[in-house]
mmCIF file of C-alpha atoms and ligand atoms in Angstrom:
data_model
loop_
_atom_site.group_PDB
_atom_site.id
_atom_site.type_symbol
_atom_site.label_atom_id
_atom_site.label_comp_id
_atom_site.label_asym_id
_atom_site.label_seq_id
_atom_site.Cartn_x
_atom_site.Cartn_y
_atom_site.Cartn_z
ATOM 1 C CA MET P 1 31.414 -2.601 -6.167
ATOM 2 C CA ASN P 2 31.817 1.090 -6.899
ATOM 3 C CA ASP P 3 31.736 1.335 -10.383
ATOM 4 C CA GLN P 4 28.373 -0.401 -9.350
ATOM 5 C CA ALA P 5 27.474 1.813 -7.226
ATOM 6 C CA GLU P 6 28.391 4.538 -8.859
ATOM 7 C CA ALA P 7 26.229 3.489 -12.202
ATOM 8 C CA LEU P 8 23.386 3.014 -10.162
ATOM 9 C CA ARG P 9 23.983 6.345 -8.418
ATOM 10 C CA GLN P 10 23.786 7.699 -13.101
ATOM 11 C CA LEU P 11 20.787 5.750 -13.513
ATOM 12 C CA VAL P 12 18.390 7.804 -10.040
ATOM 13 C CA GLN P 13 20.250 11.465 -10.790
ATOM 14 C CA THR P 14 19.587 10.793 -14.990
ATOM 15 C CA ARG P 15 15.921 9.687 -14.916
ATOM 16 C CA GLU P 16 13.096 12.516 -15.032
ATOM 17 C CA PHE P 17 10.950 10.873 -12.011
ATOM 18 C CA PRO P 18 10.191 14.086 -10.135
ATOM 19 C CA ARG P 19 11.696 13.984 -6.593
ATOM 20 C CA SER P 20 10.007 14.814 -3.344
ATOM 21 C CA SER P 21 11.101 14.598 -0.096
ATOM 22 C CA ALA P 22 10.582 10.914 1.647
ATOM 23 C CA THR P 23 8.698 8.647 -0.250
ATOM 24 C CA ARG P 24 6.075 6.722 2.878
ATOM 25 C CA ILE P 25 5.469 3.266 2.640
ATOM 26 C CA VAL P 26 2.127 2.147 3.373
ATOM 27 C CA THR P 27 0.693 -1.124 2.181
ATOM 28 C CA VAL P 28 -2.276 -2.630 1.711
ATOM 29 C CA THR P 29 -3.301 -6.743 3.883
ATOM 30 C CA SER P 30 -6.200 -9.033 4.466
ATOM 31 C CA GLY P 31 -6.954 -11.461 6.605
ATOM 32 C CA LYS P 32 -9.406 -12.619 3.749
ATOM 33 C CA GLY P 33 -8.526 -13.617 0.383
ATOM 34 C CA GLY P 34 -11.935 -11.072 -2.318
ATOM 35 C CA VAL P 35 -12.121 -8.354 0.564
ATOM 36 C CA GLY P 36 -11.539 -5.891 -1.898
ATOM 37 C CA LYS P 37 -7.658 -5.224 -1.842
ATOM 38 C CA SER P 38 -7.080 -4.357 -4.769
ATOM 39 C CA ASN P 39 -9.908 -2.516 -6.098
ATOM 40 C CA PHE P 40 -8.931 0.167 -2.313
ATOM 41 C CA SER P 41 -5.674 -0.255 -3.513
ATOM 42 C CA LEU P 42 -5.823 1.244 -6.937
ATOM 43 C CA ASN P 43 -8.924 4.089 -6.178
ATOM 44 C CA PHE P 44 -7.340 5.527 -2.874
ATOM 45 C CA ALA P 45 -4.078 5.968 -4.864
ATOM 46 C CA MET P 46 -6.879 7.916 -7.835
ATOM 47 C CA ALA P 47 -8.282 9.963 -4.973
ATOM 48 C CA LEU P 48 -4.140 10.862 -3.248
ATOM 49 C CA GLN P 49 -3.064 11.761 -6.264
ATOM 50 C CA LYS P 50 -6.427 13.896 -7.392
ATOM 51 C CA ARG P 51 -4.889 15.914 -3.740
ATOM 52 C CA GLY P 52 -2.294 16.359 -5.322
ATOM 53 C CA HIS P 53 0.037 13.848 -3.978
ATOM 54 C CA SER P 54 2.060 10.621 -6.305
ATOM 55 C CA VAL P 55 1.898 7.409 -5.573
ATOM 56 C CA LEU P 56 3.129 4.366 -6.963
ATOM 57 C CA VAL P 57 1.058 2.150 -6.445
ATOM 58 C CA PHE P 58 3.062 -1.681 -5.941
ATOM 59 C CA ASP P 59 1.455 -4.886 -7.186
ATOM 60 C CA ALA P 60 3.237 -6.820 -4.796
ATOM 61 C CA ASP P 61 0.169 -9.945 -5.377
ATOM 62 C CA ILE P 62 3.532 -11.654 -6.119
ATOM 63 C CA GLY P 63 2.805 -14.511 -9.723
ATOM 64 C CA MET P 64 -1.418 -13.573 -8.678
ATOM 65 C CA ALA P 65 -0.851 -10.198 -9.635
ATOM 66 C CA ASN P 66 -3.798 -7.593 -10.809
ATOM 67 C CA ILE P 67 -3.455 -4.315 -10.853
ATOM 68 C CA ASP P 68 -3.013 -3.643 -14.127
ATOM 69 C CA VAL P 69 -6.025 -5.808 -15.923
ATOM 70 C CA LEU P 70 -8.100 -3.869 -12.623
ATOM 71 C CA LEU P 71 -6.694 -0.622 -14.943
ATOM 72 C CA GLY P 72 -7.355 -1.957 -18.354
ATOM 73 C CA THR P 73 -3.384 -1.339 -18.873
ATOM 74 C CA PRO P 74 -1.345 -4.482 -20.173
ATOM 75 C CA ALA P 75 2.297 -4.052 -18.972
ATOM 76 C CA PRO P 76 4.987 -5.450 -20.751
ATOM 77 C CA TYR P 77 7.100 -5.578 -17.754
ATOM 78 C CA ASN P 78 6.894 -6.488 -14.696
ATOM 79 C CA LEU P 79 8.644 -7.801 -11.446
ATOM 80 C CA PHE P 80 9.693 -11.046 -13.363
ATOM 81 C CA HIS P 81 11.536 -8.623 -15.512
ATOM 82 C CA LEU P 82 13.619 -7.057 -12.135
ATOM 83 C CA LEU P 83 13.915 -9.936 -10.809
ATOM 84 C CA LYS P 84 15.932 -11.334 -14.119
ATOM 85 C CA ARG P 85 17.774 -8.098 -14.012
ATOM 86 C CA GLU P 86 16.467 -7.922 -17.486
ATOM 87 C CA LYS P 87 15.074 -4.630 -16.169
ATOM 88 C CA THR P 88 16.192 -2.025 -14.122
ATOM 89 C CA ILE P 89 12.788 -1.191 -11.511
ATOM 90 C CA TRP P 90 12.575 2.499 -13.208
ATOM 91 C CA ASP P 91 11.429 0.759 -16.936
ATOM 92 C CA ILE P 92 9.204 -1.794 -15.083
ATOM 93 C CA ILE P 93 7.014 1.895 -13.821
ATOM 94 C CA GLN P 94 3.633 1.557 -15.990
ATOM 95 C CA THR P 95 1.340 4.413 -16.428
ATOM 96 C CA GLY P 96 -2.163 3.810 -16.357
ATOM 97 C CA PRO P 97 -5.546 6.798 -16.751
ATOM 98 C CA GLY P 98 -4.498 9.267 -15.179
ATOM 99 C CA GLY P 99 -1.081 9.302 -15.330
ATOM 100 C CA LEU P 100 -1.634 6.765 -12.257
ATOM 101 C CA GLN P 101 2.163 4.993 -11.978
ATOM 102 C CA PHE P 102 2.385 1.415 -10.745
ATOM 103 C CA ILE P 103 4.173 -1.750 -10.845
ATOM 104 C CA ALA P 104 3.116 -5.107 -12.736
ATOM 105 C CA GLY P 105 3.444 -7.911 -10.056
ATOM 106 C CA GLY P 106 3.945 -10.421 -13.064
ATOM 107 C CA SER P 107 0.988 -13.122 -13.063
ATOM 108 C CA GLY P 108 1.100 -16.706 -14.220
ATOM 109 C CA PHE P 109 5.199 -17.435 -13.538
ATOM 110 C CA GLN P 110 6.055 -20.111 -10.485
ATOM 111 C CA GLU P 111 9.002 -18.618 -9.828
ATOM 112 C CA LEU P 112 7.599 -15.816 -8.325
ATOM 113 C CA VAL P 113 5.656 -17.436 -6.299
ATOM 114 C CA ARG P 114 9.258 -18.652 -4.008
ATOM 115 C CA LEU P 115 11.801 -15.763 -3.572
ATOM 116 C CA SER P 116 14.991 -16.736 -3.133
ATOM 117 C CA ASP P 117 16.607 -14.332 -0.092
ATOM 118 C CA GLU P 118 18.893 -13.660 -2.821
ATOM 119 C CA GLU P 119 16.258 -12.572 -6.213
ATOM 120 C CA LEU P 120 14.009 -10.575 -2.869
ATOM 121 C CA GLU P 121 17.200 -7.958 -1.172
ATOM 122 C CA TYR P 122 17.943 -7.229 -5.461
ATOM 123 C CA PHE P 123 14.678 -6.616 -5.004
ATOM 124 C CA ALA P 124 14.620 -4.713 -2.274
ATOM 125 C CA GLU P 125 18.031 -2.829 -3.005
ATOM 126 C CA GLN P 126 15.826 -1.436 -6.533
ATOM 127 C CA VAL P 127 12.634 -0.558 -4.290
ATOM 128 C CA ALA P 128 15.085 1.713 -2.297
ATOM 129 C CA LEU P 129 16.379 3.835 -5.789
ATOM 130 C CA LEU P 130 12.390 5.065 -5.678
ATOM 131 C CA ASN P 131 13.017 6.929 -2.377
ATOM 132 C CA GLY P 132 11.695 10.822 -2.054
ATOM 133 C CA HIS P 133 10.970 10.558 -6.004
ATOM 134 C CA VAL P 134 7.320 9.281 -4.826
ATOM 135 C CA ASP P 135 4.648 11.015 -2.549
ATOM 136 C CA PHE P 136 3.905 7.891 -1.727
ATOM 137 C CA LEU P 137 4.537 3.495 -2.489
ATOM 138 C CA LEU P 138 1.330 1.233 -1.698
ATOM 139 C CA PHE P 139 2.923 -2.170 -1.845
ATOM 140 C CA ASP P 140 -0.742 -4.269 -2.579
ATOM 141 C CA THR P 141 -0.399 -7.993 -1.235
ATOM 142 C CA GLY P 142 -1.857 -10.888 -1.612
ATOM 143 C CA ALA P 143 -4.637 -12.158 1.003
ATOM 144 C CA GLY P 144 -2.750 -13.696 4.360
ATOM 145 C CA LEU P 145 0.117 -13.528 6.371
ATOM 146 C CA SER P 146 3.383 -15.715 3.439
ATOM 147 C CA LYS P 147 7.135 -14.500 4.594
ATOM 148 C CA GLN P 148 6.813 -12.328 0.741
ATOM 149 C CA THR P 149 3.304 -10.335 2.475
ATOM 150 C CA LEU P 150 5.011 -10.559 5.975
ATOM 151 C CA ARG P 151 8.574 -8.609 4.678
ATOM 152 C CA PHE P 152 6.570 -5.592 2.717
ATOM 153 C CA ILE P 153 4.093 -5.153 5.853
ATOM 154 C CA LEU P 154 7.541 -4.951 8.197
ATOM 155 C CA ALA P 155 9.469 -2.816 5.603
ATOM 156 C CA ALA P 156 6.499 -0.468 6.001
ATOM 157 C CA GLU P 157 5.348 2.519 7.467
ATOM 158 C CA GLU P 158 1.774 1.779 7.616
ATOM 159 C CA THR P 159 0.204 -1.711 6.296
ATOM 160 C CA ILE P 160 -3.910 -0.802 6.668
ATOM 161 C CA VAL P 161 -5.838 -3.949 6.888
ATOM 162 C CA VAL P 162 -8.611 -4.887 4.638
ATOM 163 C CA THR P 163 -11.867 -6.663 6.115
ATOM 164 C CA THR P 164 -14.686 -7.008 4.735
ATOM 165 C CA PRO P 165 -18.578 -7.453 7.936
ATOM 166 C CA GLU P 166 -18.421 -11.053 7.675
ATOM 167 C CA PRO P 167 -17.193 -12.812 10.613
ATOM 168 C CA THR P 168 -14.643 -14.836 8.651
ATOM 169 C CA SER P 169 -13.423 -12.095 6.864
ATOM 170 C CA ILE P 170 -13.165 -10.332 10.934
ATOM 171 C CA THR P 171 -11.902 -13.396 12.285
ATOM 172 C CA ASP P 172 -8.675 -13.781 9.284
ATOM 173 C CA ALA P 173 -7.856 -10.067 9.785
ATOM 174 C CA TYR P 174 -7.544 -10.390 13.575
ATOM 175 C CA ALA P 175 -5.145 -14.391 12.848
ATOM 176 C CA LEU P 176 -3.300 -11.800 11.021
ATOM 177 C CA MET P 177 -2.156 -9.406 12.702
ATOM 178 C CA LYS P 178 -2.208 -11.983 15.918
ATOM 179 C CA MET P 179 0.838 -13.622 14.201
ATOM 180 C CA VAL P 180 2.247 -10.717 13.049
ATOM 181 C CA LYS P 181 2.104 -9.468 16.196
ATOM 182 C CA THR P 182 3.529 -13.000 18.145
ATOM 183 C CA MET P 183 5.958 -12.546 15.845
ATOM 184 C CA GLY P 184 7.609 -9.864 17.866
ATOM 185 C CA ASN P 185 6.786 -7.017 15.887
ATOM 186 C CA GLU P 186 5.575 -3.858 15.757
ATOM 187 C CA VAL P 187 3.521 -2.709 12.965
ATOM 188 C CA ALA P 188 0.909 0.972 13.143
ATOM 189 C CA PHE P 189 -2.250 -0.697 11.873
ATOM 190 C CA ARG P 190 -4.627 1.007 10.538
ATOM 191 C CA LEU P 191 -7.978 -0.671 9.180
ATOM 192 C CA VAL P 192 -11.026 0.440 6.632
ATOM 193 C CA VAL P 193 -14.032 -1.770 6.541
ATOM 194 C CA ASN P 194 -15.193 -2.576 2.969
ATOM 195 C CA ARG P 195 -18.174 -4.107 2.003
ATOM 196 C CA VAL P 196 -20.466 -1.754 4.291
ATOM 197 C CA GLY P 197 -24.931 -1.867 4.162
ATOM 198 C CA ASP P 198 -23.580 0.937 6.566
ATOM 199 C CA ASP P 199 -21.756 3.235 8.603
ATOM 200 C CA ARG P 200 -23.680 1.495 11.828
ATOM 201 C CA GLU P 201 -22.279 -1.541 10.029
ATOM 202 C CA GLY P 202 -19.149 -0.050 9.604
ATOM 203 C CA ARG P 203 -18.574 1.162 12.774
ATOM 204 C CA GLN P 204 -20.032 -1.855 14.543
ATOM 205 C CA THR P 205 -16.864 -4.056 12.995
ATOM 206 C CA ALA P 206 -14.262 -1.452 13.390
ATOM 207 C CA ASP P 207 -15.173 -1.224 17.329
ATOM 208 C CA ASN P 208 -15.470 -5.581 18.410
ATOM 209 C CA ILE P 209 -11.540 -5.388 15.759
ATOM 210 C CA ARG P 210 -10.751 -2.482 17.787
ATOM 211 C CA GLN P 211 -11.941 -4.372 21.031
ATOM 212 C CA VAL P 212 -11.363 -7.645 20.906
ATOM 213 C CA ALA P 213 -6.649 -5.633 19.245
ATOM 214 C CA ALA P 214 -6.995 -4.213 22.160
ATOM 215 C CA LYS P 215 -7.861 -6.321 25.181
ATOM 216 C CA TYR P 216 -5.893 -9.080 23.756
ATOM 217 C CA LEU P 217 -2.577 -7.897 21.289
ATOM 218 C CA GLY P 218 -2.546 -4.672 23.482
ATOM 219 C CA MET P 219 -2.493 -2.798 19.929
ATOM 220 C CA GLU P 220 -4.014 0.554 19.273
ATOM 221 C CA LEU P 221 -6.097 0.456 16.053
ATOM 222 C CA PRO P 222 -7.209 3.422 14.718
ATOM 223 C CA VAL P 223 -9.833 2.717 11.521
ATOM 224 C CA LEU P 224 -9.620 4.799 8.657
ATOM 225 C CA GLY P 225 -12.751 4.308 6.816
ATOM 226 C CA PHE P 226 -15.703 2.842 5.873
ATOM 227 C CA ILE P 227 -16.779 1.721 2.111
ATOM 228 C CA PRO P 228 -19.753 0.956 1.276
ATOM 229 C CA ASP P 229 -21.022 -1.771 -0.716
ATOM 230 C CA ASP P 230 -21.908 -0.580 -4.423
ATOM 231 C CA ALA P 231 -21.926 -2.934 -6.985
ATOM 232 C CA ASN P 232 -20.689 -0.301 -9.321
ATOM 233 C CA VAL P 233 -17.228 -1.590 -7.707
ATOM 234 C CA SER P 234 -17.992 -4.871 -9.573
ATOM 235 C CA LYS P 235 -19.443 -2.875 -13.215
ATOM 236 C CA ALA P 236 -16.085 -1.007 -13.038
ATOM 237 C CA VAL P 237 -13.752 -4.410 -12.770
ATOM 238 C CA LYS P 238 -15.568 -5.737 -15.755
ATOM 239 C CA ARG P 239 -14.993 -1.350 -17.233
ATOM 240 C CA GLN P 240 -11.463 -2.368 -16.257
ATOM 241 C CA ILE P 241 -11.616 1.066 -15.856
ATOM 242 C CA PRO P 242 -11.294 2.227 -11.937
ATOM 243 C CA LEU P 243 -13.934 2.986 -9.663
ATOM 244 C CA THR P 244 -12.728 6.363 -8.923
ATOM 245 C CA ALA P 245 -12.837 6.778 -12.376
ATOM 246 C CA ALA P 246 -15.264 5.010 -14.410
ATOM 247 C CA PHE P 247 -18.357 6.691 -11.581
ATOM 248 C CA PRO P 248 -16.603 8.742 -9.225
ATOM 249 C CA ASP P 249 -19.529 9.856 -7.258
ATOM 250 C CA SER P 250 -20.452 5.770 -6.040
ATOM 251 C CA ALA P 251 -20.959 5.636 -2.614
ATOM 252 C CA ALA P 252 -17.866 3.367 -2.902
ATOM 253 C CA ALA P 253 -16.511 6.147 -5.076
ATOM 254 C CA ARG P 254 -16.997 8.749 -1.926
ATOM 255 C CA GLY P 255 -16.343 6.348 0.815
ATOM 256 C CA ILE P 256 -12.858 5.714 -0.301
ATOM 257 C CA ASP P 257 -12.504 9.420 -1.217
ATOM 258 C CA LEU P 258 -13.813 10.145 2.426
ATOM 259 C CA ILE P 259 -10.146 7.665 3.930
ATOM 260 C CA ALA P 260 -7.873 10.026 1.515
ATOM 261 C CA SER P 261 -8.770 12.468 3.361
ATOM 262 C CA ARG P 262 -8.470 11.303 6.540
ATOM 263 C CA PHE P 263 -5.390 9.701 5.609
ATOM 264 C CA LEU P 264 -3.666 12.926 4.499
ATOM 265 C CA LEU P 265 -5.246 14.605 7.328
ATOM 266 C CA GLU P 266 -3.201 12.525 9.931
ATOM 267 C CA GLU P 267 -0.083 13.049 7.887
ATOM 268 C CA ARG P 268 0.299 16.217 7.697
ATOM 269 C CA LYS P 269 -0.591 15.749 12.235
ATOM 270 C CA ARG P 270 2.736 13.249 12.721
ATOM 271 C CA ARG P 271 4.878 15.392 10.732
ATOM 272 C CA ASP P 272 3.269 19.069 12.314
ATOM 273 C CA ARG P 273 4.675 16.290 15.158
ATOM 274 C CA GLY P 274 7.499 15.739 13.409
ATOM 275 C CA ILE P 275 8.606 19.315 13.242
ATOM 276 C CA SER P 276 7.106 20.468 16.405
ATOM 277 C CA GLY P 277 9.082 17.226 18.532
ATOM 278 C CA PHE P 278 11.798 18.489 16.835
ATOM 279 C CA PHE P 279 11.703 22.400 18.108
ATOM 280 C CA GLN P 280 11.583 21.644 21.196
ATOM 281 C CA ARG P 281 14.328 19.150 20.922
ATOM 282 C CA MET P 282 16.319 21.893 20.210
ATOM 283 C CA LYS P 283 14.734 24.334 22.369
ATOM 284 C CA ARG P 284 15.950 22.119 25.290
ATOM 285 C CA LEU P 285 20.147 22.018 23.736
ATOM 286 C CA TRP P 286 19.874 25.562 24.015
ATOM 287 C CA SER P 287 18.423 25.711 27.996
HETATM 288 N N1 ATP M 1 -17.170 -1.927 -2.522
HETATM 289 C C1 ATP M 1 -16.841 -2.958 -2.943
HETATM 290 N N2 ATP M 1 -18.597 -2.523 -3.494
HETATM 291 C C2 ATP M 1 -19.078 -4.316 -4.288
HETATM 292 N N3 ATP M 1 -19.247 -5.452 -3.743
HETATM 293 C C3 ATP M 1 -16.751 -4.990 -3.696
HETATM 294 C C4 ATP M 1 -16.380 -4.606 -3.472
HETATM 295 N N4 ATP M 1 -15.414 -3.761 -2.894
HETATM 296 C C5 ATP M 1 -14.897 -5.074 -3.877
HETATM 297 N N5 ATP M 1 -15.550 -5.625 -4.845
HETATM 298 C C6 ATP M 1 -16.374 -7.223 -5.672
HETATM 299 O O1 ATP M 1 -15.313 -7.969 -4.852
HETATM 300 C C7 ATP M 1 -14.252 -8.546 -5.720
HETATM 301 C C8 ATP M 1 -12.193 -8.626 -5.688
HETATM 302 O O2 ATP M 1 -12.466 -7.580 -5.094
HETATM 303 P P1 ATP M 1 -10.444 -7.209 -4.780
HETATM 304 O O3 ATP M 1 -9.676 -8.117 -6.624
HETATM 305 O O4 ATP M 1 -9.813 -5.795 -5.592
HETATM 306 O O5 ATP M 1 -9.758 -8.030 -3.683
HETATM 307 P P2 ATP M 1 -8.406 -8.861 -2.888
HETATM 308 O O6 ATP M 1 -8.453 -8.240 -1.902
HETATM 309 O O7 ATP M 1 -7.771 -7.383 -4.038
HETATM 310 O O8 ATP M 1 -8.500 -10.245 -3.781
HETATM 311 P P3 ATP M 1 -7.074 -10.958 -4.143
HETATM 312 O O9 ATP M 1 -7.302 -11.832 -1.855
HETATM 313 O O10 ATP M 1 -7.744 -12.681 -4.393
HETATM 314 O O11 ATP M 1 -5.594 -9.874 -3.361
HETATM 315 C C9 ATP M 1 -14.114 -7.083 -6.964
HETATM 316 O O12 ATP M 1 -14.215 -7.781 -8.368
HETATM 317 C C10 ATP M 1 -15.059 -6.716 -6.677
HETATM 318 O O13 ATP M 1 -16.327 -7.509 -7.645
HETATM 319 MG MG1 MG M 2 -5.700 -8.458 -4.343
#
């Protein structure tokens, strides 16, 4: 056992991945499928990277994954190889366009859809090794609340829920948050409204969900922003080039960029609060 721990330590030390102080884990999820989670995750990651932060996108839509397809970068190794213990977490990290690091989820493997507790535990251990190597770890999950997605939501420090203005998507987003909450979990959710006709529609959609979440779940639901409905998204998908690279000036890319800057601003505030909180506590100890 000790030998194994030592081997892992050595493995971590010998990798040339840059170390950052601590990795923030963010999960991206939705109630309804096809609302734009994967495209958002990818382009949000690229926007964060453009601002000087290292990001690893982790395709957690296990078994139905497609981040590698969106990136146009076939991945020789994916989660399947990790779970079968053929590869380590370091071996399955791929580099996509713009130097974006990602881990492919693997698709078409029936075995991946239902993971045993033992496999999930090993998986969690391996993911923990990533701590400190990137600023942000972004989990792109499948739609709806499976046992696996719930684990990703609970493992993250915050979860971004993506919805569109369509009532079905809104209802499902609310249902997902309700399920998580009624299972007794306190999760920091934030909202992104995708495919809005204009900002007014985005604001109305966000206000609707926020009010219902506050009233019935006693839950605060900060809004990260809106992304316009934009034909360039589909064009980029067809070309297998991320939107922010193919059409950086498109309305959707600009929306995602704004979300990234708001996200980073909040991050800075959070860290400052942490530091000032630290000084407050120190002062109290001294007085
Ligand atoms: N802002 C947008 N404007 C126009 N079309 C969009 C936008 N965002 C996403 N789409 C379209 O929706 C499709 C589905 O997006 P995506 O694969 O990112 O959704 P998803 O939520 O990850 O789906 P799944 O639940 O299957 O994982 C895209 O291929 C694209 O055509
Ligand atoms: Mg997806």
